[in-house]
CSV table of C-alpha atoms in Angstrom, one decimal:
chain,number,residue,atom,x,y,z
C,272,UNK,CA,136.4,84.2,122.8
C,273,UNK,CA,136.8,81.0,123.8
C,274,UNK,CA,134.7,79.1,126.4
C,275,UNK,CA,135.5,76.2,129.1
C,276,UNK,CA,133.2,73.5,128.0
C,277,UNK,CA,130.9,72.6,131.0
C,278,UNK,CA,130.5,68.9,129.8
C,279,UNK,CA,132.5,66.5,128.2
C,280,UNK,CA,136.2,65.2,128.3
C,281,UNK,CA,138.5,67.6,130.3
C,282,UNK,CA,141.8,68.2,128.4
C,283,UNK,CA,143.6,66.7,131.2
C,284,UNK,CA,141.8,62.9,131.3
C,285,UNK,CA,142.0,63.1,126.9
C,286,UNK,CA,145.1,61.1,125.4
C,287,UNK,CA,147.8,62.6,123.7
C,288,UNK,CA,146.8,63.8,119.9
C,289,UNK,CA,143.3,63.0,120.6
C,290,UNK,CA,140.7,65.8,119.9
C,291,UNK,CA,138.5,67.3,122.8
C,292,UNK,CA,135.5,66.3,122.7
C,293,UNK,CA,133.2,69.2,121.7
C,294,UNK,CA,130.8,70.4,124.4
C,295,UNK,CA,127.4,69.6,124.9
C,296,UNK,CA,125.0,72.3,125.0
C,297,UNK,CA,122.4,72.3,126.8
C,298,UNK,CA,119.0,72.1,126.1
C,299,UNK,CA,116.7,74.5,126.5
C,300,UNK,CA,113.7,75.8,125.2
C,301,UNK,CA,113.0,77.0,121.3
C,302,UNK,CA,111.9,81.0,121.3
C,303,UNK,CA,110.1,82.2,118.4
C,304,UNK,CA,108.2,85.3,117.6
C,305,UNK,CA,105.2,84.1,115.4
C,306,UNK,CA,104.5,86.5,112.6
C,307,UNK,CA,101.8,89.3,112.8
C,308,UNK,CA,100.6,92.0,111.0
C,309,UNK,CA,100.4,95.3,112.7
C,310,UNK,CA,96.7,96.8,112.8
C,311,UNK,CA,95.7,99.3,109.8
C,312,UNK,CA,95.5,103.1,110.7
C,313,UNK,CA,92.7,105.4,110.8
C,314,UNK,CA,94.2,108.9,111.2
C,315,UNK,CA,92.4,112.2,111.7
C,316,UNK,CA,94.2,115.1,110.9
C,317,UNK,CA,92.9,118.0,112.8
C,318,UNK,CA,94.6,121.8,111.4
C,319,UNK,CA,94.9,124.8,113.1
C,320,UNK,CA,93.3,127.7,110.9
C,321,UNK,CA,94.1,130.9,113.0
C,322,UNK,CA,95.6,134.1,111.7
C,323,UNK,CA,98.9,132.4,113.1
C,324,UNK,CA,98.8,130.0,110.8
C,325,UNK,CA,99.3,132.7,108.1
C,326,UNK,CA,103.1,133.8,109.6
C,327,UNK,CA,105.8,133.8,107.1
C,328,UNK,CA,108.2,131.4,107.1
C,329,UNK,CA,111.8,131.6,106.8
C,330,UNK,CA,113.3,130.6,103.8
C,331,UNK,CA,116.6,129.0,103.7
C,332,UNK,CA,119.4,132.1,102.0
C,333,UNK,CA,120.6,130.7,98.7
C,334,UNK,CA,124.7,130.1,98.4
C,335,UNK,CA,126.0,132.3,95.8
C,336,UNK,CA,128.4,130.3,93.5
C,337,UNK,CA,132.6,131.3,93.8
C,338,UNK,CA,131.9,131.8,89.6
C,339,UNK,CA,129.1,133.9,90.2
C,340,UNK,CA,130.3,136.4,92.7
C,341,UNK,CA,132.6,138.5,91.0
C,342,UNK,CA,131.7,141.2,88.1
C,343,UNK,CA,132.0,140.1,84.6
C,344,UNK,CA,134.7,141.7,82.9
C,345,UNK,CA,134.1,144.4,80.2
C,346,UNK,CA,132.9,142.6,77.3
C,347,UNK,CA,132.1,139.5,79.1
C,348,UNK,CA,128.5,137.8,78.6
C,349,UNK,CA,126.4,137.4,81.6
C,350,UNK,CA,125.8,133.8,83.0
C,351,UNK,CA,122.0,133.4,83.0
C,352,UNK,CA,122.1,131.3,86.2
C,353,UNK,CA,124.2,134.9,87.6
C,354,UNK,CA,121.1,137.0,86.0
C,355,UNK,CA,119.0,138.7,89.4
C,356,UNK,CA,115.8,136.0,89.6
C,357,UNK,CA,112.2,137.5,91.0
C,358,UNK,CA,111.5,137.4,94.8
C,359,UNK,CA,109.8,134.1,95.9
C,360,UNK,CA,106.6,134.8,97.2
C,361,UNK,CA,106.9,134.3,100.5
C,362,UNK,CA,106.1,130.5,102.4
C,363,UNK,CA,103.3,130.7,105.1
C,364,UNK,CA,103.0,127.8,107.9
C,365,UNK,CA,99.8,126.7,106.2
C,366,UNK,CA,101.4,126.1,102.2
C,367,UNK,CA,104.2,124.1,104.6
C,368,UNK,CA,101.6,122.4,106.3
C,369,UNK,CA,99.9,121.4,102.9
C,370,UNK,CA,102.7,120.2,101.8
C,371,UNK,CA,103.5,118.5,104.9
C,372,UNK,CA,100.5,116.4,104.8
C,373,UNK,CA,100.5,115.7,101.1
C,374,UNK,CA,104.4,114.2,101.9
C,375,UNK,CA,102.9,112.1,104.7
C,376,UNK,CA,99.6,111.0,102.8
C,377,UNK,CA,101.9,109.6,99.7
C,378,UNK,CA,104.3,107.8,102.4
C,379,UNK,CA,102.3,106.3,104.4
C,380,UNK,CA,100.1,105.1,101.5
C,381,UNK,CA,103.3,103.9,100.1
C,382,UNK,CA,104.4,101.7,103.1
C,383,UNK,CA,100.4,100.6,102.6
C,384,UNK,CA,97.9,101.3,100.6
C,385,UNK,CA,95.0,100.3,103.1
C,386,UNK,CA,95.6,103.2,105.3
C,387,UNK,CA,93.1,105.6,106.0
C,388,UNK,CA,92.5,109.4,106.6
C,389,UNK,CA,90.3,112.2,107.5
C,390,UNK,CA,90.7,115.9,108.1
C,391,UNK,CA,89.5,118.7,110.5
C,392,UNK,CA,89.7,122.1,111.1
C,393,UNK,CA,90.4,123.9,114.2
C,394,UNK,CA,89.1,127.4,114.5
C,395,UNK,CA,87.1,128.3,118.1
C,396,UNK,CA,86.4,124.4,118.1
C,397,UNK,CA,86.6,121.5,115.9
C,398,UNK,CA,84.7,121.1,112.3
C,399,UNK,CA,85.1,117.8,110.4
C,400,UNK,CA,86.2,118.2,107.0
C,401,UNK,CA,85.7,114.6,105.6
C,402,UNK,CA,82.5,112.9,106.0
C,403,UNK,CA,84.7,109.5,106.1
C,404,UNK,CA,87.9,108.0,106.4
C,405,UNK,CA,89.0,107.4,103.2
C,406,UNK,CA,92.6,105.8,101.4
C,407,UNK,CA,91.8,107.1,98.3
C,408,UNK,CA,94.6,109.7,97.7
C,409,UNK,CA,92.9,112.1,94.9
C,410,UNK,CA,89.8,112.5,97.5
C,411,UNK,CA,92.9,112.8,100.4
C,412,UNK,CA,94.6,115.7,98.3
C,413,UNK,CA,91.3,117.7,97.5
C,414,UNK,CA,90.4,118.0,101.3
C,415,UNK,CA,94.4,119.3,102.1
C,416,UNK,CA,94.0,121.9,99.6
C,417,UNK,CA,91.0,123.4,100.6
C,418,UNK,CA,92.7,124.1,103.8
C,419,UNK,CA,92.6,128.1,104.6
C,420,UNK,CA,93.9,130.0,107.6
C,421,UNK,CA,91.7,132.8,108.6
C,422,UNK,CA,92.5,136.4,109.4
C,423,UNK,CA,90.8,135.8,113.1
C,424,UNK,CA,92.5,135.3,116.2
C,425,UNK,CA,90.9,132.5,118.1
C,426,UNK,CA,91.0,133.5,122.0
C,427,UNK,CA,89.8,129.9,122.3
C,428,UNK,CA,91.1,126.2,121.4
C,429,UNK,CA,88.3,123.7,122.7
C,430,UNK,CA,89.6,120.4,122.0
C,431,UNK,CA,86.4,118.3,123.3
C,432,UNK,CA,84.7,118.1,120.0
C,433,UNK,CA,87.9,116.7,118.8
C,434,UNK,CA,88.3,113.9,121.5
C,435,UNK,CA,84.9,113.5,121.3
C,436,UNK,CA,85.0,112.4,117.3
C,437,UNK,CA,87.9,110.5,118.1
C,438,UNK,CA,86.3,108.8,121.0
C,439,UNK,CA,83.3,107.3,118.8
C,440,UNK,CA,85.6,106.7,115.4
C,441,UNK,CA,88.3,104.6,118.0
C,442,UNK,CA,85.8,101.9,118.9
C,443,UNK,CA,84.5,102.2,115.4
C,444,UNK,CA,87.7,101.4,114.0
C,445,UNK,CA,88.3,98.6,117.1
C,446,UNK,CA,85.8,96.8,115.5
C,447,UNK,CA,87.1,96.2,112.1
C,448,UNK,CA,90.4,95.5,113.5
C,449,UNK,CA,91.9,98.7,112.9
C,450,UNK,CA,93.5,101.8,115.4
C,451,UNK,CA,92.9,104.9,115.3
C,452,UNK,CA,95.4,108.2,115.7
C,453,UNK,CA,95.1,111.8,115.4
C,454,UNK,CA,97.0,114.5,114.4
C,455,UNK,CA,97.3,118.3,115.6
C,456,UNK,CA,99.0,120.8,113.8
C,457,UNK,CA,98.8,123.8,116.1
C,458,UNK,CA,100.0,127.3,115.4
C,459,UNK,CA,98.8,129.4,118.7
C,460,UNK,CA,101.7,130.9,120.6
C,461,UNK,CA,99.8,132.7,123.5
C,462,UNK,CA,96.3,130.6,123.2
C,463,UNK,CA,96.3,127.5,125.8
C,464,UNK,CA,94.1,124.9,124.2
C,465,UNK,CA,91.9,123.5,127.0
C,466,UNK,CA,88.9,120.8,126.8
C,467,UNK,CA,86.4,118.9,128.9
C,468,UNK,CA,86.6,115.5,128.5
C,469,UNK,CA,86.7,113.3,131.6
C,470,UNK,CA,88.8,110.5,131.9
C,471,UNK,CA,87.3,107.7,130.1
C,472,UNK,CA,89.3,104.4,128.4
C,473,UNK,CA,91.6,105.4,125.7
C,474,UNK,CA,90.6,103.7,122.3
C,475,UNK,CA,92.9,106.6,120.4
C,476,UNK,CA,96.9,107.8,120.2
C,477,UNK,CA,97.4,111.2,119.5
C,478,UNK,CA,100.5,113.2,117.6
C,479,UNK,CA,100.9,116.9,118.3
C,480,UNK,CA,103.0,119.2,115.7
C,481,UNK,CA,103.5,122.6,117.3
C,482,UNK,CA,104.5,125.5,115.3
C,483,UNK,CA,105.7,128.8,117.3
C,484,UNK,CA,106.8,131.8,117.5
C,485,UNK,CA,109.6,132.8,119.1
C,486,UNK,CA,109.0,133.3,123.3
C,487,UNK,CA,108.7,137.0,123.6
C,488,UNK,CA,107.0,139.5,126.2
C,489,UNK,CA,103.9,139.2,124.2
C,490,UNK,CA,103.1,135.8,124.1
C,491,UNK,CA,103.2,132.9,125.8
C,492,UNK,CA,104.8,128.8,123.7
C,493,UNK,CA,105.9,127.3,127.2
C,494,UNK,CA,102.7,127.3,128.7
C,495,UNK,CA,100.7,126.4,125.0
C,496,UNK,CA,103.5,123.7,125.1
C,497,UNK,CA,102.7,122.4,128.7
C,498,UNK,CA,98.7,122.6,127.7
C,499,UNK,CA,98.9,120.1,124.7
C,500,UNK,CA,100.9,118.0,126.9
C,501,UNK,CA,98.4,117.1,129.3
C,502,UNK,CA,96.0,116.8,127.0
C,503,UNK,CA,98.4,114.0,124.7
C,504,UNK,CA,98.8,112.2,128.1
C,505,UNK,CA,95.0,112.3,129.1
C,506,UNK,CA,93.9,110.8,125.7
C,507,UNK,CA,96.5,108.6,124.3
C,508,UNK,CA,96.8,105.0,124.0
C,509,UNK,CA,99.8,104.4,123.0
C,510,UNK,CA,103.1,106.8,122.9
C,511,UNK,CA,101.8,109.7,121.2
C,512,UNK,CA,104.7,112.3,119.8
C,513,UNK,CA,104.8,116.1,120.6
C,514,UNK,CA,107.0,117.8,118.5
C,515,UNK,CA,107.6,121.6,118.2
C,516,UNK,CA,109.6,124.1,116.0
C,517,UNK,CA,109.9,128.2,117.4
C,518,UNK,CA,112.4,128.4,114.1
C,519,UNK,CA,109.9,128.8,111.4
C,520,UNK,CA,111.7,126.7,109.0
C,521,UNK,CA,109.6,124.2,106.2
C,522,UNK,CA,112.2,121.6,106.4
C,523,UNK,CA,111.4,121.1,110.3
C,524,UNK,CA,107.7,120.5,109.9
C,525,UNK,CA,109.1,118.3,106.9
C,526,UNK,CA,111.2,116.3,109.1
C,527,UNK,CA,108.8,116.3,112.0
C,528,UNK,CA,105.6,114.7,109.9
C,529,UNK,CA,108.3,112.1,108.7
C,530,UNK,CA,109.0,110.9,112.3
C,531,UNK,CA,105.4,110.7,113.1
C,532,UNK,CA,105.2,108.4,110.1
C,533,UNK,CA,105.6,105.5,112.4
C,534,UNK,CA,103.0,103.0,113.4
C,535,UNK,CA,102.0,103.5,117.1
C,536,UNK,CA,102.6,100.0,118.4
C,537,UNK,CA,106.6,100.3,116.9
C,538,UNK,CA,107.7,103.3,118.9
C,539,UNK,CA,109.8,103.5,121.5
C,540,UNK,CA,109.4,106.7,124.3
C,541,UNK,CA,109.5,109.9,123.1
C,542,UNK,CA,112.5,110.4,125.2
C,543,UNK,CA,114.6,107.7,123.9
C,544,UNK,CA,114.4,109.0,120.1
C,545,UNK,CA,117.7,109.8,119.2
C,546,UNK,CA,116.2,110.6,115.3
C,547,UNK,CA,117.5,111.9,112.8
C,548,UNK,CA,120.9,112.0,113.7
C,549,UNK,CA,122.8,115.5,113.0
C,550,UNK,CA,124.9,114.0,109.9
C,551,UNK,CA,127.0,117.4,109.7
C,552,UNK,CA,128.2,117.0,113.2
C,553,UNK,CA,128.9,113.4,112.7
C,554,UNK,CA,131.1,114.6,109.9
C,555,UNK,CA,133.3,116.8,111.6
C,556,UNK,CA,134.1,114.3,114.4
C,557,UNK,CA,135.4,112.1,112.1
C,558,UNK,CA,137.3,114.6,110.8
C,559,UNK,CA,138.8,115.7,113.6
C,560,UNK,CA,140.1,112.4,114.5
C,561,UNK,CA,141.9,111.7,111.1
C,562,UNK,CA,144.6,113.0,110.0
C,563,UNK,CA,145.3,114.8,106.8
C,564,UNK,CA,146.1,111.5,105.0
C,565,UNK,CA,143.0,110.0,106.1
C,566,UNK,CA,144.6,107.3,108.9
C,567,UNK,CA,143.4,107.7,112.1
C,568,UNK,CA,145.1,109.6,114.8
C,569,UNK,CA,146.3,108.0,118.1
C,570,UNK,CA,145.0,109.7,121.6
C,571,UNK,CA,148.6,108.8,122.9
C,572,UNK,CA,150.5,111.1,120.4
């Protein structure tokens, strides 16, 4: 669109065939955004190990092919993709988890290699499972598959050793320049976590992944829910995600540890992510505004 020029000749003052002078703009100060590296992470994985990180998972129901689904005729040889396979042994939330944090450590590695990580374990309380922080993926891998859930039910989640590790490692990692985040994968669906850590200056961000089961008469996710969100808010520095699955499927927890692959200072709110867009649905609206030839369809028709 074009603009009046605020100085200059006006077109009424300029001589026939002349051109208009072309507008001044006016001054006003450069902006630039100087270049700056965003700090290195130190991140501290801490796992749930209960019984109910033993649960089954569900596992996406292969689509039988239109070739495959009738009989053969008499005579016919079989198709050896058509031939009945073995059961799968079944997926449990902790192989997912493992293999959720192997797809984040090789990511974030990826994006840089000077990341570093730890692990922990949560049974009653909090055990640390690395003596340091490390970027040294062989060392990273070892430590995720020694991960093992337990046949006991934990009636308590006491997150203060936790915030307490993080507490000490966060002005350790402030002082080489670094920030530090952690990471809960918890699995309880009727045990509240709960801490005593009083309110001190926050030197950590935090991530929560929460795996569920379904709300039923027996137990209790809302309220679990609710818990690990007062304790995100009472610890993190910057916007810490909480993000929770009731549906028990791998590629959720996949797709969850993906998002939490971003850095803590380039996030916006947890309420403004809009990721990762439903691309089926996209699809079909599309669709359903074309026509079968593909042009588009007007509203006024």
């Amino acid at each position: 669109m074009d603009h009046a020029p605020r100085h200059g000749v006006s077109p009424s003052s300029s001589s026939a065939g002349a051109a208009l002078a072309a507008p001044v703009p006016a001054t006003s100060p450069e902006f630039s955004l100087p270049p700056s590296r965003l700090p290195l992470e130190d991140i501290l994985f801490c796992v749930d190990v209960g019984a109910e990180a033993r649960s089954e998972m569900k596992v996406a129901a292969a689509v039988a092919s239109p070739a495959s689904s009738g009989s053969p005729g008499p005579g016919a040889l079989m198709d050896p993709a058509a031939a009945p396979r073995p059961a799968r042994p079944p997926v449990r939330r902790m192989d997912a988890i493992k293999q959720a944090l192997m797809l984040f450590l090789h990511s974030k590695l990826t994006m840089c290699p000077d990341h570093r990580f730890a692990f922990a374990s949560l049974g009653d309380t909090v055990s640390l499972l690395s003596k340091e922080f490390t970027s040294d993926a062989a060392s990273s891998i070892e430590t995720i598959q020694s991960l093992a859930a337990t046949e006991t039910r934990y009636a308590v989640a006491d997150l203060t050793q936790l915030f307490k590790i993080a507490y000490e490692e966060g002005y350790r990692a402030e002082r080489q320049g670094r920030i530090l985040r952690v990471v809960l994968i918890y699995c309880r669906s009727s045990t509240k976590p709960h801490h005593h850590w009083p309110v001190k200056p926050k030197n950590f961000t935090m991530d929560v992944v929460y795996l569920h089961d379904k709300p039923a008469a027996d137990n209790c996710p809302q309220n679990v829910y609710d818990a690990l969100v007062d304790a995100l808010e009472h610890v993190s520095q910057y916007e810490g995600y909480i993000l929770e699955s009731g549906q028990g499927l791998a590629r959720v927890l996949f797709r969850q540890i993906c998002i939490i692959l971003s850095h803590p200072l380039l996030r916006c709110m947890q309420d403004d992510l809009d990721i990762p867009k439903q691309v089926v649905k996209k699809i079909l609206a599309v669709e359903g505004v074309q026509s079968e030839d593909g042009a588009p369809v007007s509203s006024s028709q």
